[in-house]
């Protein structure tokens, strides 16, 4: 009888321990989702305040990113389901062609440098996200932009009513 009670208590303790681990995992996931939503809300408010086609400036801290370094074809897809809410394309300034896909990763090998960045939101049709690069690069150069152009993609998260999608382009000043 005593061993049965002990066995039942052990079983109950194991279940509680398992539930505690699951609760901890859910809490971590919810914390991650909250950070993503905070980021998303910040970007929506920025876009509403600034609008499309206006040059603006921001100071960024250094951030680590994971990189998918591949030969990017003419058509490729990146999305928040696979990469999280902070992702996009790194554009080679000289060729004005995609060089790599980036996504937020605290353990990532690529570091986007801290500093002052020249930026612009644009609204473009899906599938035409890289069309205005030459004009944008020229505008950024007028303000001292140089180096990689970062194409932060909100295409799957901030659709415009007219069927266009919001992107943010930015380039470090004096890189």
mmCIF file of C-alpha atoms in Angstrom:
data_model
loop_
_atom_site.group_PDB
_atom_site.id
_atom_site.type_symbol
_atom_site.label_atom_id
_atom_site.label_comp_id
_atom_site.label_asym_id
_atom_site.label_seq_id
_atom_site.Cartn_x
_atom_site.Cartn_y
_atom_site.Cartn_z
ATOM 1 C CA UNK A 1 0.000 0.000 0.000
ATOM 2 C CA UNK A 2 2.798 2.360 0.932
ATOM 3 C CA UNK A 3 4.617 1.793 -2.345
ATOM 4 C CA UNK A 4 1.410 2.477 -4.275
ATOM 5 C CA UNK A 5 0.954 5.852 -2.527
ATOM 6 C CA UNK A 6 4.614 6.671 -3.150
ATOM 7 C CA UNK A 7 4.223 5.674 -6.795
ATOM 8 C CA UNK A 8 1.119 7.852 -7.199
ATOM 9 C CA UNK A 9 2.888 10.826 -5.583
ATOM 10 C CA UNK A 10 5.901 10.336 -7.839
ATOM 11 C CA UNK A 11 3.630 10.201 -10.873
ATOM 12 C CA UNK A 12 1.842 13.376 -9.761
ATOM 13 C CA UNK A 13 5.151 15.182 -9.155
ATOM 14 C CA UNK A 14 6.403 14.119 -12.586
ATOM 15 C CA UNK A 15 3.236 15.481 -14.209
ATOM 16 C CA UNK A 16 3.515 18.771 -12.329
ATOM 17 C CA UNK A 17 7.167 19.062 -13.313
ATOM 18 C CA UNK A 18 6.272 18.386 -16.943
ATOM 19 C CA UNK A 19 3.485 20.989 -16.820
ATOM 20 C CA UNK A 20 5.918 23.491 -15.318
ATOM 21 C CA UNK A 21 8.378 22.942 -18.168
ATOM 22 C CA UNK A 22 5.601 23.337 -20.735
ATOM 23 C CA UNK A 23 4.391 26.515 -19.039
ATOM 24 C CA UNK A 24 7.947 27.891 -19.093
ATOM 25 C CA UNK A 25 8.257 27.126 -22.823
ATOM 26 C CA UNK A 26 4.915 28.838 -23.508
ATOM 27 C CA UNK A 27 6.022 31.869 -21.495
ATOM 28 C CA UNK A 28 9.235 32.112 -23.544
ATOM 29 C CA UNK A 29 7.267 31.852 -26.787
ATOM 30 C CA UNK A 30 4.824 34.537 -25.630
ATOM 31 C CA UNK A 31 7.728 36.821 -24.672
ATOM 32 C CA UNK A 32 9.168 36.380 -28.164
ATOM 33 C CA UNK A 33 5.796 37.128 -29.788
ATOM 34 C CA UNK A 34 5.390 40.228 -27.593
ATOM 35 C CA UNK A 35 8.789 41.523 -28.768
ATOM 36 C CA UNK A 36 7.773 40.885 -32.379
ATOM 37 C CA UNK A 37 4.450 42.684 -31.900
ATOM 38 C CA UNK A 38 6.169 45.633 -30.197
ATOM 39 C CA UNK A 39 8.557 45.856 -33.173
ATOM 40 C CA UNK A 40 5.647 45.640 -35.620
ATOM 41 C CA UNK A 41 3.614 48.330 -33.809
ATOM 42 C CA UNK A 42 6.649 50.631 -33.716
ATOM 43 C CA UNK A 43 7.119 50.222 -37.486
ATOM 44 C CA UNK A 44 3.434 50.832 -38.243
ATOM 45 C CA UNK A 45 3.473 54.017 -36.166
ATOM 46 C CA UNK A 46 6.672 55.163 -37.913
ATOM 47 C CA UNK A 47 5.110 54.564 -41.316
ATOM 48 C CA UNK A 48 1.894 56.385 -40.372
ATOM 49 C CA UNK A 49 3.890 59.359 -39.067
ATOM 50 C CA UNK A 50 6.424 59.609 -41.921
ATOM 51 C CA UNK A 51 4.629 58.126 -44.925
ATOM 52 C CA UNK A 52 6.073 56.761 -48.152
ATOM 53 C CA UNK A 53 8.723 58.503 -50.246
ATOM 54 C CA UNK A 54 10.071 60.802 -47.523
ATOM 55 C CA UNK A 55 13.753 60.659 -46.564
ATOM 56 C CA UNK A 56 14.318 60.482 -42.801
ATOM 57 C CA UNK A 57 17.154 59.619 -40.458
ATOM 58 C CA UNK A 58 17.514 57.257 -37.540
ATOM 59 C CA UNK A 59 20.260 56.197 -35.185
ATOM 60 C CA UNK A 60 20.600 52.441 -34.842
ATOM 61 C CA UNK A 61 22.432 50.276 -32.372
ATOM 62 C CA UNK A 62 24.531 47.411 -33.710
ATOM 63 C CA UNK A 63 22.369 44.326 -34.312
ATOM 64 C CA UNK A 64 23.202 40.741 -35.095
ATOM 65 C CA UNK A 65 21.533 38.987 -37.985
ATOM 66 C CA UNK A 66 21.558 35.557 -39.498
ATOM 67 C CA UNK A 67 22.355 35.500 -43.199
ATOM 68 C CA UNK A 68 21.096 33.325 -46.010
ATOM 69 C CA UNK A 69 23.923 33.928 -48.439
ATOM 70 C CA UNK A 70 22.909 32.496 -51.744
ATOM 71 C CA UNK A 71 22.795 33.382 -55.385
ATOM 72 C CA UNK A 72 19.497 35.216 -55.395
ATOM 73 C CA UNK A 73 17.553 34.690 -58.561
ATOM 74 C CA UNK A 74 15.347 37.276 -60.205
ATOM 75 C CA UNK A 75 12.355 36.076 -58.185
ATOM 76 C CA UNK A 76 12.661 34.928 -54.607
ATOM 77 C CA UNK A 77 10.400 34.964 -51.576
ATOM 78 C CA UNK A 78 11.134 35.901 -47.983
ATOM 79 C CA UNK A 79 8.488 35.950 -45.290
ATOM 80 C CA UNK A 80 7.850 36.394 -41.586
ATOM 81 C CA UNK A 81 6.649 32.818 -41.104
ATOM 82 C CA UNK A 82 10.107 31.458 -41.870
ATOM 83 C CA UNK A 83 12.279 34.364 -40.705
ATOM 84 C CA UNK A 84 10.405 36.178 -37.919
ATOM 85 C CA UNK A 85 9.275 39.807 -37.979
ATOM 86 C CA UNK A 86 12.687 41.402 -38.577
ATOM 87 C CA UNK A 87 14.026 40.324 -41.939
ATOM 88 C CA UNK A 88 14.848 41.599 -45.370
ATOM 89 C CA UNK A 89 17.353 41.741 -48.182
ATOM 90 C CA UNK A 90 20.849 43.217 -48.234
ATOM 91 C CA UNK A 91 21.422 45.103 -51.483
ATOM 92 C CA UNK A 92 24.872 45.492 -53.034
ATOM 93 C CA UNK A 93 25.270 49.272 -53.452
ATOM 94 C CA UNK A 94 27.347 49.082 -56.635
ATOM 95 C CA UNK A 95 25.347 46.459 -58.536
ATOM 96 C CA UNK A 96 21.983 47.405 -56.985
ATOM 97 C CA UNK A 97 21.250 43.683 -56.787
ATOM 98 C CA UNK A 98 20.290 41.497 -53.819
ATOM 99 C CA UNK A 99 23.367 40.076 -52.086
ATOM 100 C CA UNK A 100 21.805 38.129 -49.196
ATOM 101 C CA UNK A 101 18.724 37.657 -47.062
ATOM 102 C CA UNK A 102 18.976 38.660 -43.406
ATOM 103 C CA UNK A 103 16.868 37.862 -40.349
ATOM 104 C CA UNK A 104 17.115 38.888 -36.695
ATOM 105 C CA UNK A 105 19.235 36.416 -34.740
ATOM 106 C CA UNK A 106 21.051 37.361 -31.525
ATOM 107 C CA UNK A 107 23.592 34.626 -32.293
ATOM 108 C CA UNK A 108 23.936 35.572 -35.972
ATOM 109 C CA UNK A 109 27.317 36.082 -37.601
ATOM 110 C CA UNK A 110 26.454 39.279 -39.504
ATOM 111 C CA UNK A 111 26.454 42.578 -37.612
ATOM 112 C CA UNK A 112 24.634 45.606 -38.966
ATOM 113 C CA UNK A 113 26.783 48.470 -37.699
ATOM 114 C CA UNK A 114 25.655 51.028 -35.168
ATOM 115 C CA UNK A 115 25.350 54.571 -36.437
ATOM 116 C CA UNK A 116 23.273 57.095 -38.313
ATOM 117 C CA UNK A 117 21.188 55.800 -41.232
ATOM 118 C CA UNK A 118 19.332 57.547 -44.031
ATOM 119 C CA UNK A 119 15.943 55.857 -44.568
ATOM 120 C CA UNK A 120 12.800 55.842 -46.676
ATOM 121 C CA UNK A 121 9.535 53.925 -46.615
ATOM 122 C CA UNK A 122 8.117 52.930 -49.993
ATOM 123 C CA UNK A 123 4.899 51.276 -51.074
ATOM 124 C CA UNK A 124 5.272 48.916 -54.008
ATOM 125 C CA UNK A 125 3.295 46.156 -55.635
ATOM 126 C CA UNK A 126 4.090 42.665 -54.438
ATOM 127 C CA UNK A 127 6.753 41.156 -56.687
ATOM 128 C CA UNK A 128 8.143 44.600 -57.568
ATOM 129 C CA UNK A 129 9.921 45.302 -54.303
ATOM 130 C CA UNK A 130 13.322 46.081 -55.815
ATOM 131 C CA UNK A 131 12.279 48.378 -58.665
ATOM 132 C CA UNK A 132 13.184 51.828 -57.324
ATOM 133 C CA UNK A 133 16.669 51.010 -56.070
ATOM 134 C CA UNK A 134 18.605 53.330 -58.414
ATOM 135 C CA UNK A 135 16.506 56.363 -57.453
ATOM 136 C CA UNK A 136 16.642 55.492 -53.761
ATOM 137 C CA UNK A 137 20.423 54.933 -53.848
ATOM 138 C CA UNK A 138 20.887 58.329 -55.547
ATOM 139 C CA UNK A 139 18.719 60.019 -52.902
ATOM 140 C CA UNK A 140 20.633 58.307 -50.092
ATOM 141 C CA UNK A 141 23.998 59.344 -51.587
ATOM 142 C CA UNK A 142 22.910 62.996 -51.431
ATOM 143 C CA UNK A 143 22.713 62.566 -47.652
ATOM 144 C CA UNK A 144 26.020 60.694 -47.323
ATOM 145 C CA UNK A 145 24.680 57.145 -47.527
ATOM 146 C CA UNK A 146 27.160 54.480 -48.564
ATOM 147 C CA UNK A 147 27.678 50.742 -48.268
ATOM 148 C CA UNK A 148 24.952 48.130 -48.197
ATOM 149 C CA UNK A 149 21.338 49.173 -48.643
ATOM 150 C CA UNK A 150 19.079 47.281 -46.275
ATOM 151 C CA UNK A 151 15.630 46.425 -47.594
ATOM 152 C CA UNK A 152 13.549 45.746 -44.485
ATOM 153 C CA UNK A 153 10.548 43.833 -45.641
ATOM 154 C CA UNK A 154 7.134 44.307 -44.095
ATOM 155 C CA UNK A 155 5.380 42.951 -47.178
ATOM 156 C CA UNK A 156 3.540 40.205 -45.342
ATOM 157 C CA UNK A 157 2.671 42.333 -42.360
ATOM 158 C CA UNK A 158 1.732 45.864 -43.497
ATOM 159 C CA UNK A 159 -0.366 45.715 -46.668
ATOM 160 C CA UNK A 160 -1.668 49.001 -48.067
ATOM 161 C CA UNK A 161 -5.325 49.260 -49.046
ATOM 162 C CA UNK A 162 -4.392 49.788 -52.708
ATOM 163 C CA UNK A 163 -2.746 46.362 -52.965
ATOM 164 C CA UNK A 164 0.757 47.694 -52.472
ATOM 165 C CA UNK A 165 3.153 46.638 -49.722
ATOM 166 C CA UNK A 166 5.304 48.652 -47.352
ATOM 167 C CA UNK A 167 9.082 48.325 -47.356
ATOM 168 C CA UNK A 168 11.753 50.334 -45.604
ATOM 169 C CA UNK A 169 15.108 51.020 -47.240
ATOM 170 C CA UNK A 170 18.061 52.300 -45.236
ATOM 171 C CA UNK A 171 21.767 52.912 -45.687
ATOM 172 C CA UNK A 172 24.476 53.851 -43.222
ATOM 173 C CA UNK A 173 25.769 57.398 -43.472
ATOM 174 C CA UNK A 174 29.519 57.535 -44.008
ATOM 175 C CA UNK A 175 30.076 53.774 -44.080
#
